[in-house]
Short mmCIF file of C-alpha atoms and ligand atoms in Angstrom, two decimals:
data_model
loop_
_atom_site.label_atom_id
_atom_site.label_comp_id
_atom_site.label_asym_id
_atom_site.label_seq_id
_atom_site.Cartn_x
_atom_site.Cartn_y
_atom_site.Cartn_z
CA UNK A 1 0.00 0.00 0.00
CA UNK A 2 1.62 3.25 -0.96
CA UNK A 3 1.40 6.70 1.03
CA UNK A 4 -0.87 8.42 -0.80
CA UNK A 5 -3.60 5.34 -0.17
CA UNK A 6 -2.72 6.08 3.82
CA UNK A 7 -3.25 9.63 3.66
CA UNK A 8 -6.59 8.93 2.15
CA UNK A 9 -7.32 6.41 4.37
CA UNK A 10 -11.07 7.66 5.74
CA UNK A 11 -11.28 7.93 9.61
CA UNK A 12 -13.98 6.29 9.85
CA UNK A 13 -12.99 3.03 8.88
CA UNK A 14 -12.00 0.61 12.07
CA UNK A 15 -8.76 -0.18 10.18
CA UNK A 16 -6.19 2.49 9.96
CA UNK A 17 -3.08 2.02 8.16
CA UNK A 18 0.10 2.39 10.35
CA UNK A 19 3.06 4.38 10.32
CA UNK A 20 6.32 1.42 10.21
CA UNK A 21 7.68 3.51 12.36
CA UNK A 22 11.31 2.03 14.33
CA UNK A 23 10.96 0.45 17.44
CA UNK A 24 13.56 2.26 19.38
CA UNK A 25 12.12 5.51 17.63
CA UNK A 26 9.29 5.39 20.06
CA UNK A 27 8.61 8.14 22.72
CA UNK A 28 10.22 6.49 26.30
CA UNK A 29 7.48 5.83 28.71
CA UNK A 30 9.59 5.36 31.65
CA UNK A 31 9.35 8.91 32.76
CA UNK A 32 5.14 8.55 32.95
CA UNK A 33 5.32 4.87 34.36
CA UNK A 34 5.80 6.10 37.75
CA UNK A 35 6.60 3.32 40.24
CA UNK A 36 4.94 4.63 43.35
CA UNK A 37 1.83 5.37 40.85
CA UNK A 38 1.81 1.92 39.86
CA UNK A 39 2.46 0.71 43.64
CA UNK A 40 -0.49 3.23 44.96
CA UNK A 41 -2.90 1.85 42.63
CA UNK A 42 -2.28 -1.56 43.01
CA UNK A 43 -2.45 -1.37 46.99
CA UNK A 44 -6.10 0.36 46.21
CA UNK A 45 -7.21 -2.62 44.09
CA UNK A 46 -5.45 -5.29 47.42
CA UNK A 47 -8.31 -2.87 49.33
CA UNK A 48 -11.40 -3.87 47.58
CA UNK A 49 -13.35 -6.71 48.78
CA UNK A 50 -13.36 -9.64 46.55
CA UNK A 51 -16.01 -11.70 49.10
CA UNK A 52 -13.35 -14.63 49.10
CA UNK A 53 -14.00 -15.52 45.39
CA UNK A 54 -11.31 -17.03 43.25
CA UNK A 55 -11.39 -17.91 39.33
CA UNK A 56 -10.44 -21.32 38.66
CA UNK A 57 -11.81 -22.12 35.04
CA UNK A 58 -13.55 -20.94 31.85
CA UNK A 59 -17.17 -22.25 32.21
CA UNK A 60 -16.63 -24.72 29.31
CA UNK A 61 -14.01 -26.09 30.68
CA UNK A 62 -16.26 -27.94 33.76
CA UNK A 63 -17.85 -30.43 31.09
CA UNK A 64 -20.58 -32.85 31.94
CA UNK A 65 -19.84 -36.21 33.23
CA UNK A 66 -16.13 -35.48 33.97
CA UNK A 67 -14.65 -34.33 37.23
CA UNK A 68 -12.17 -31.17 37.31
CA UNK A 69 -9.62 -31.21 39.57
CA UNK A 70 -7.63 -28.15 40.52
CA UNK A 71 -5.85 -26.25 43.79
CA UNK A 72 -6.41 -22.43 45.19
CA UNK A 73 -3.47 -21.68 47.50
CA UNK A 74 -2.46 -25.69 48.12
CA UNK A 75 -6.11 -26.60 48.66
CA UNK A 76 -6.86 -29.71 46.45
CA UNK A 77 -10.44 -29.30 45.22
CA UNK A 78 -12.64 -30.63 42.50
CA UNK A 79 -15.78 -29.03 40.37
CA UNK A 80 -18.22 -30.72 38.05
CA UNK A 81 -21.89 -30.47 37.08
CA UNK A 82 -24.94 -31.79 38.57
CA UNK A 83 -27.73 -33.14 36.64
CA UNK A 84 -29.16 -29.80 35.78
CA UNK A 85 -25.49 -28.66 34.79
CA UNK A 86 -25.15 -27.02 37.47
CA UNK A 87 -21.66 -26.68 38.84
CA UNK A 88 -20.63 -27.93 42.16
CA UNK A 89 -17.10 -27.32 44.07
CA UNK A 90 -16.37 -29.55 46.71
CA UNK A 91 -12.99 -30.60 48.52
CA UNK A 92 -10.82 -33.24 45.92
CA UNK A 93 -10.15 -35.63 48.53
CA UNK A 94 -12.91 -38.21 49.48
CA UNK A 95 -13.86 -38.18 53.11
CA UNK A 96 -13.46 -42.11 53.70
CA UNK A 97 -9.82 -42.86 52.69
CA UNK A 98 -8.96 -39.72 50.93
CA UNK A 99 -8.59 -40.72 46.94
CA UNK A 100 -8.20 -38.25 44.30
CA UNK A 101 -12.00 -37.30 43.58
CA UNK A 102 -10.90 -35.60 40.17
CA UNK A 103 -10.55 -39.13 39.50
CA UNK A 104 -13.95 -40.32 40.26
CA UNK A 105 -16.85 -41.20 37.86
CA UNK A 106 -19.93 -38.99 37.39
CA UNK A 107 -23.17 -41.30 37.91
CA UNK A 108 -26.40 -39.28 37.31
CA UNK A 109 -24.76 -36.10 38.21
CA UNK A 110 -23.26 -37.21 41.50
CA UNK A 111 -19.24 -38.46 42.13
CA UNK A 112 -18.45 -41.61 42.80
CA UNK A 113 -15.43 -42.15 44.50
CA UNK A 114 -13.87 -45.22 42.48
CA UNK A 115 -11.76 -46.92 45.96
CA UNK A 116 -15.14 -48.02 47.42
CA UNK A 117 -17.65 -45.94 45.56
CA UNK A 118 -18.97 -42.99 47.86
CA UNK A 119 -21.39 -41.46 46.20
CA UNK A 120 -21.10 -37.43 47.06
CA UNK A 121 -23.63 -34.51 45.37
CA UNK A 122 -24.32 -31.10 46.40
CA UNK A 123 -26.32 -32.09 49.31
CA UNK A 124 -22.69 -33.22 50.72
CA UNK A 125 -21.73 -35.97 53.28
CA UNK A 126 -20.15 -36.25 56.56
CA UNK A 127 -16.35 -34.98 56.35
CA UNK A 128 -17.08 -33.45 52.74
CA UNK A 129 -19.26 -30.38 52.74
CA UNK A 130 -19.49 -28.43 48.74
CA UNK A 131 -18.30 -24.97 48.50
CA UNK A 132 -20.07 -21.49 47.75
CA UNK A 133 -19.88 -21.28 43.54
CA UNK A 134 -20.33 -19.55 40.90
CA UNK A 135 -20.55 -19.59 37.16
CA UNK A 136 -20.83 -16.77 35.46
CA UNK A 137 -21.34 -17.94 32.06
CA UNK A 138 -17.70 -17.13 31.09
CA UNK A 139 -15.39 -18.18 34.00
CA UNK A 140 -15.95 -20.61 37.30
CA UNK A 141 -15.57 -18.93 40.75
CA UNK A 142 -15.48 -20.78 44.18
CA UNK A 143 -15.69 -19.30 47.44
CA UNK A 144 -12.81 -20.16 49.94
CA UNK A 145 -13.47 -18.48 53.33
CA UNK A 146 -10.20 -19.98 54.98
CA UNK A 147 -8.21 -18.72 52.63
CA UNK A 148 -9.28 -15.00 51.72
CA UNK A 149 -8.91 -11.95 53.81
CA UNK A 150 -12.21 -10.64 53.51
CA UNK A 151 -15.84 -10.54 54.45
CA UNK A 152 -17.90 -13.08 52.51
CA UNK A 153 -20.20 -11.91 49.59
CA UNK A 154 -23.25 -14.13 47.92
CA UNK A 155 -21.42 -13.49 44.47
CA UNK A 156 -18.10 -12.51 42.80
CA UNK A 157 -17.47 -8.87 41.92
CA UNK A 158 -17.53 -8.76 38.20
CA UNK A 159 -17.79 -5.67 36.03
CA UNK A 160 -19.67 -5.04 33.52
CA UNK A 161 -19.60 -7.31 30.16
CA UNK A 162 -21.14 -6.96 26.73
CA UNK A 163 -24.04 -8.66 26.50
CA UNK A 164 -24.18 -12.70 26.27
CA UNK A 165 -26.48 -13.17 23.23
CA UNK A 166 -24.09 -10.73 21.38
CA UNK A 167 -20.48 -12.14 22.65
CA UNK A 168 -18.13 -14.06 21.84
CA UNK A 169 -15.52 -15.36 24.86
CA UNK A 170 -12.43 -16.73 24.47
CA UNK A 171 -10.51 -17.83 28.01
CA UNK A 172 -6.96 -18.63 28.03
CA UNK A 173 -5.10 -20.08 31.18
CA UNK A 174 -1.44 -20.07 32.30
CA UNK A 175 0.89 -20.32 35.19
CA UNK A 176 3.86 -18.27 37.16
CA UNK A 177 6.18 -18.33 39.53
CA UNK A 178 4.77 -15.06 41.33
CA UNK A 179 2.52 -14.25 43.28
CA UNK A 180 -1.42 -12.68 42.52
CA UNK A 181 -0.15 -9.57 43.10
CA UNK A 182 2.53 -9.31 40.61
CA UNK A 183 0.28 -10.49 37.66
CA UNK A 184 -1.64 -7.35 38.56
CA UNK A 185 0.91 -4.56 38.96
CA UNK A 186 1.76 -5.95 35.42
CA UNK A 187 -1.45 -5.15 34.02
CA UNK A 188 -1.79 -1.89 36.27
CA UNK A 189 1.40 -0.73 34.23
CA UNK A 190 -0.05 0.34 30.45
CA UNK A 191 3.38 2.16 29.29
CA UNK A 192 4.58 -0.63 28.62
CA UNK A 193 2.40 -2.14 25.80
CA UNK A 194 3.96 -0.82 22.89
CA UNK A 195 7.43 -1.06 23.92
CA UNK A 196 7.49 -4.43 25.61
CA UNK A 197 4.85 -5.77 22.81
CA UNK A 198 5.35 -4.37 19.51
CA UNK A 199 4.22 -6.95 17.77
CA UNK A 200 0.42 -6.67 19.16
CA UNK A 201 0.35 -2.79 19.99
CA UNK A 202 1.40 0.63 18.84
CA UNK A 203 0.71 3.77 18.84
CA UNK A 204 -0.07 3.36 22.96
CA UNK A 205 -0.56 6.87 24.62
CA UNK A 206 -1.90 7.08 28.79
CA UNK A 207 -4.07 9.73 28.67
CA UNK A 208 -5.11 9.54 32.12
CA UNK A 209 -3.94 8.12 35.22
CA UNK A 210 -5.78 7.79 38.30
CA UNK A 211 -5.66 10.28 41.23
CA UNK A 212 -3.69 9.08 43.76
CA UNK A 213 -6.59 10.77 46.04
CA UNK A 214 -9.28 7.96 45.42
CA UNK A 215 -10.83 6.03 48.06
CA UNK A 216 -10.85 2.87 46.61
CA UNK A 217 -14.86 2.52 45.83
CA UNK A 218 -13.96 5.12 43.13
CA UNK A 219 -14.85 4.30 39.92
CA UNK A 220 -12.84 6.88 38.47
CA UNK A 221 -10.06 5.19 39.63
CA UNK A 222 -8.71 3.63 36.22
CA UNK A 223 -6.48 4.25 33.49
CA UNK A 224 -7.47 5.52 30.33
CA UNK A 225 -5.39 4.68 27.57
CA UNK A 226 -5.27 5.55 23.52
CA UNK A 227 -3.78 2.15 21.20
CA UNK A 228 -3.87 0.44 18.55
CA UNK A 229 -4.27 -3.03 18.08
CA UNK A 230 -1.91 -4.49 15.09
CA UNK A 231 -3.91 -6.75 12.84
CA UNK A 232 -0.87 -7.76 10.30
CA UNK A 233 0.66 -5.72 8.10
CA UNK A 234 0.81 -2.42 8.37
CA UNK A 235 -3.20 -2.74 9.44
CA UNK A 236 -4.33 -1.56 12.90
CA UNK A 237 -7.62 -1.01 15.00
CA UNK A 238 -7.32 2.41 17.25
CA UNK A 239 -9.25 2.68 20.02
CA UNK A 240 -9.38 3.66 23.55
CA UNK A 241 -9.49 1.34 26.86
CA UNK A 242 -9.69 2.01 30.16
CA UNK A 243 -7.83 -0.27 32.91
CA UNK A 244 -10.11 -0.74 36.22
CA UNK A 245 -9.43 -3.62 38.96
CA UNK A 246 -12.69 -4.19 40.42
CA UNK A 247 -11.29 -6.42 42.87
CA UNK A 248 -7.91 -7.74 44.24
CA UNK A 249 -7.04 -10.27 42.23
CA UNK A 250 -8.62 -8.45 38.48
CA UNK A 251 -7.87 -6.02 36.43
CA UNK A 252 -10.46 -5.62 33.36
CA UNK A 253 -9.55 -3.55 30.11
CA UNK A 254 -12.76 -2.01 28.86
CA UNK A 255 -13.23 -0.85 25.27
CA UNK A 256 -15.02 2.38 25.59
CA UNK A 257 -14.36 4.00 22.02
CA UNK A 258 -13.48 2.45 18.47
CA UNK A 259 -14.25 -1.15 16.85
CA UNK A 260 -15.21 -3.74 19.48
CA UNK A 261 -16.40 -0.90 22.20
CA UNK A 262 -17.96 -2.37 25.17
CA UNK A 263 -15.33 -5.81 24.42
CA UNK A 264 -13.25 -6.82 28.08
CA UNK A 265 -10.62 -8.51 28.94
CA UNK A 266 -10.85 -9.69 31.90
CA UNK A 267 -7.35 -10.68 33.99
CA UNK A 268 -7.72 -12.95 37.11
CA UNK A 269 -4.76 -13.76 38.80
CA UNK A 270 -5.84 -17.05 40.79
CA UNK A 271 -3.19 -18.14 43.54
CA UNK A 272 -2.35 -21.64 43.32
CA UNK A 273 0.11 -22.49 46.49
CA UNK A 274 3.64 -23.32 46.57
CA UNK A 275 5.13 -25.72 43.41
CA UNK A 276 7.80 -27.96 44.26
CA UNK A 277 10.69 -25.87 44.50
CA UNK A 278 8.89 -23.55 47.48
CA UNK A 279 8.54 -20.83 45.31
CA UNK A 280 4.45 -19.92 44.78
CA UNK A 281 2.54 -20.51 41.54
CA UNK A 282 0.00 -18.12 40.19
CA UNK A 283 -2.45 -18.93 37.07
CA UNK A 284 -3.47 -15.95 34.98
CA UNK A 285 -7.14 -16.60 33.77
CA UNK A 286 -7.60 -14.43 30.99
CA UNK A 287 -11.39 -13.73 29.80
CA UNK A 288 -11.72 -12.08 26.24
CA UNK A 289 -15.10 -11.09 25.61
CA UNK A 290 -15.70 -9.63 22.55
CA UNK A 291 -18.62 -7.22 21.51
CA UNK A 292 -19.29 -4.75 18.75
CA UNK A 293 -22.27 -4.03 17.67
CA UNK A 294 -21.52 -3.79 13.93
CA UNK A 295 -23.61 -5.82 11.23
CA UNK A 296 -21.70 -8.68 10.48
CA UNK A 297 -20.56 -9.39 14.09
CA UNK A 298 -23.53 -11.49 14.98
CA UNK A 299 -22.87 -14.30 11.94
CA UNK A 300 -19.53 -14.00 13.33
CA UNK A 301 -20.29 -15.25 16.49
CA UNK A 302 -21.82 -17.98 14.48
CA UNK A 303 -17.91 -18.53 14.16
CA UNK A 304 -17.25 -18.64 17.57
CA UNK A 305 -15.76 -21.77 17.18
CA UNK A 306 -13.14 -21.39 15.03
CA UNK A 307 -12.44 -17.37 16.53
CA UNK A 308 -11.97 -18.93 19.89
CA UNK A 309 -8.39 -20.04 19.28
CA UNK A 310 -7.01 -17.39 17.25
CA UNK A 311 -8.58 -14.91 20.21
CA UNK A 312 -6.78 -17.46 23.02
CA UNK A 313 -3.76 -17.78 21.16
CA UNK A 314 -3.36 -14.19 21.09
CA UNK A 315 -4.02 -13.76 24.38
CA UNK A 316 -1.66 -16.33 25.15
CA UNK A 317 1.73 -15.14 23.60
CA UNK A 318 0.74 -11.65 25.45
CA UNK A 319 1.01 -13.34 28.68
CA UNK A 320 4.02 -15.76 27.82
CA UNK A 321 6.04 -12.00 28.24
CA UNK A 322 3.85 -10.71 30.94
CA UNK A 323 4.17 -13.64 32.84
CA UNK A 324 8.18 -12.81 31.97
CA UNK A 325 7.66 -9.70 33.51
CA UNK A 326 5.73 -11.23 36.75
CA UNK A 327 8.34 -13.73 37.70
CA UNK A 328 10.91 -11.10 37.19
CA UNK A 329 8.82 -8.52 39.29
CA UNK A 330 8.34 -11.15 42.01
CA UNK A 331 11.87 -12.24 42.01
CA UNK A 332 13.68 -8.98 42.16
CA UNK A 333 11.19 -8.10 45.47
CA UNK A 334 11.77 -11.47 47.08
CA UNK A 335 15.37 -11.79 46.26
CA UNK A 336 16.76 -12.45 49.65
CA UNK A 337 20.98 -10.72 50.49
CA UNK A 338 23.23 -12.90 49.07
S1 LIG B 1 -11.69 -43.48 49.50
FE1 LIG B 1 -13.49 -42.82 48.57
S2 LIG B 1 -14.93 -44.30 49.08
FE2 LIG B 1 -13.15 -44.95 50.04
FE1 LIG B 2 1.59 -6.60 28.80
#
């Protein structure tokens, strides 16, 4: 495409050509990317309640008539659906002799342990009680009272999402060696998207930052940032986003102008206890949900299928260098006099 095609370019259009541009040409963000800014707001987002809720899975990941097994912070748990697909959380060790329930076999919607076949549901049994749940639709939440810091709500604090009829989500999971905390000072750091990810962003400008005066119930208290989205080539989507952590452990990028406005990505950092070596594991539960409410879209969604893992492996080589930047975070604040 030559320049006089750019210049023409109408400004309407959701695609806008981009400059080539040199990557070390870019304006330094270091002096903006204050780090007791980034440090203030991510102590107002440890503040909020989260009601004890942790992400463990993409909805569609709990299938019917297989057991899931996971861990929050070194608890062994398990989560599968009822007979009205329902999900139910329960501890993953069976109350008689203590076998692996994410082994067990799903009879008519209850487990059945497979050493002597204990049958558990949701009404529970003596020595296993099921846990507080939730799923959203998008993402499976259970409620761990022992393990979180604050007061217990009846449901997960999630922000607002485009509409489900209209959506399409893609959920993409990995793991760290950090801890929750470090996942989200990554995300609560936006100067560093188009120097630290060229290949997905450019043109990245903060045009606000929040007041370091908030309480933290302020809604206000977000980032609002100007980017564009590469889409190959020399192709990209501009828009604007703003960066809000609802609760401790999230931090949800909100469309609010351009293509897709109203799309989220929502970032749950889900603490999953210590991994062999001592050091603690974090997963990164990423939620893309995409709207836009441009003709087309809803055949698209039609697509879902087949836009699921293009969206999750995008997602996914994002966080293969934030995760980079995690680790290192958690490592360089841990690292103990030699
Ligand atoms: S260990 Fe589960 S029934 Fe015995
Ligand atoms: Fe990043």
């Amino acid at each position: 495409m030559n320049n006089l095609l750019f210049r023409r370019w109408p400004d309407r259009w959701p695609l806008q050509p981009i400059d080539p541009g040199n990557w070390a040409d870019q304006e330094p963000t270091y002096h903006a990317a204050k780090p007791a800014l980034i440090a203030a707001t991510l102590q107002r987002a440890q503040q909020r309640p989260s009601g004890n809720w942790y992400v463990f899975a993409a909805s569609r990941d709990i299938r019917p008539g297989r057991p899931f097994g996971f861990t929050i912070a070194g608890v062994e748990l398990v989560a599968w659906r009822d007979r009205g697909q329902r999900l139910v959380v329960g501890p993953g060790a069976c109350p008689h002799l203590g076998a692996p329930l994410a082994q067990a076999h799903i009879d008519c919607g209850a487990l059945v342990c497979r050493w002597h076949g204990l049958r558990l549901d949701s009404g529970g049994e003596a020595g296993w009680t099921p846990l507080p749940c939730h799923d959203d639709g998008v993402l499976a939440w259970v409620r761990l009272d022992h393990i979180g810091d604050s007061s217990p709500l009846e449901t997960p604090v999630i922000g607002a999402r485009p509409p489900a009829h209209r959506a399409i989500a893609a959920v993409a999971t990995l793991s760290g060696v950090c801890e929750p905390a470090d996942i989200v000072a990554n995300r609560l750091d936006p100067w560093h998207g188009a120097w630290f990810h060229p290949y997905s962003f450019t043109r990245l400008e903060v045009l606000e930052t929040p007041s370091q005066q908030h309480d933290s119930a302020d809604s206000d208290d977000r980032f609002l940032v100007a980017v564009t989205f590469r889409v190959g080539g020399r192709l990209g989507v501009p828009v604007r986003a703003e960066f809000t952590s609802p609760e401790p452990r999230t931090v949800t990028m909100r469309i609010i102008d351009g293509e897709g406005s109203g799309s989220v990505v929502e970032t749950h950092a889900t603490p999953l206890g210590p991994g062999p070596d001592g050091e603690p594991r974090t997963a990164v539960i990423e939620a893309v949900i995409a709207d836009s409410t441009r003709l087309g879209f809803a055949r698209a969604s039609h697509a879902a299928r087949f836009l699921r893992p293009i969206m999750t492996r995008a997602a996914t080589r994002l966080w293969r260098d934030d995760l980079a930047y995690a680790e290192r975070r958690y490592r360089q604040r841990t690292q103990k006099p030699g």
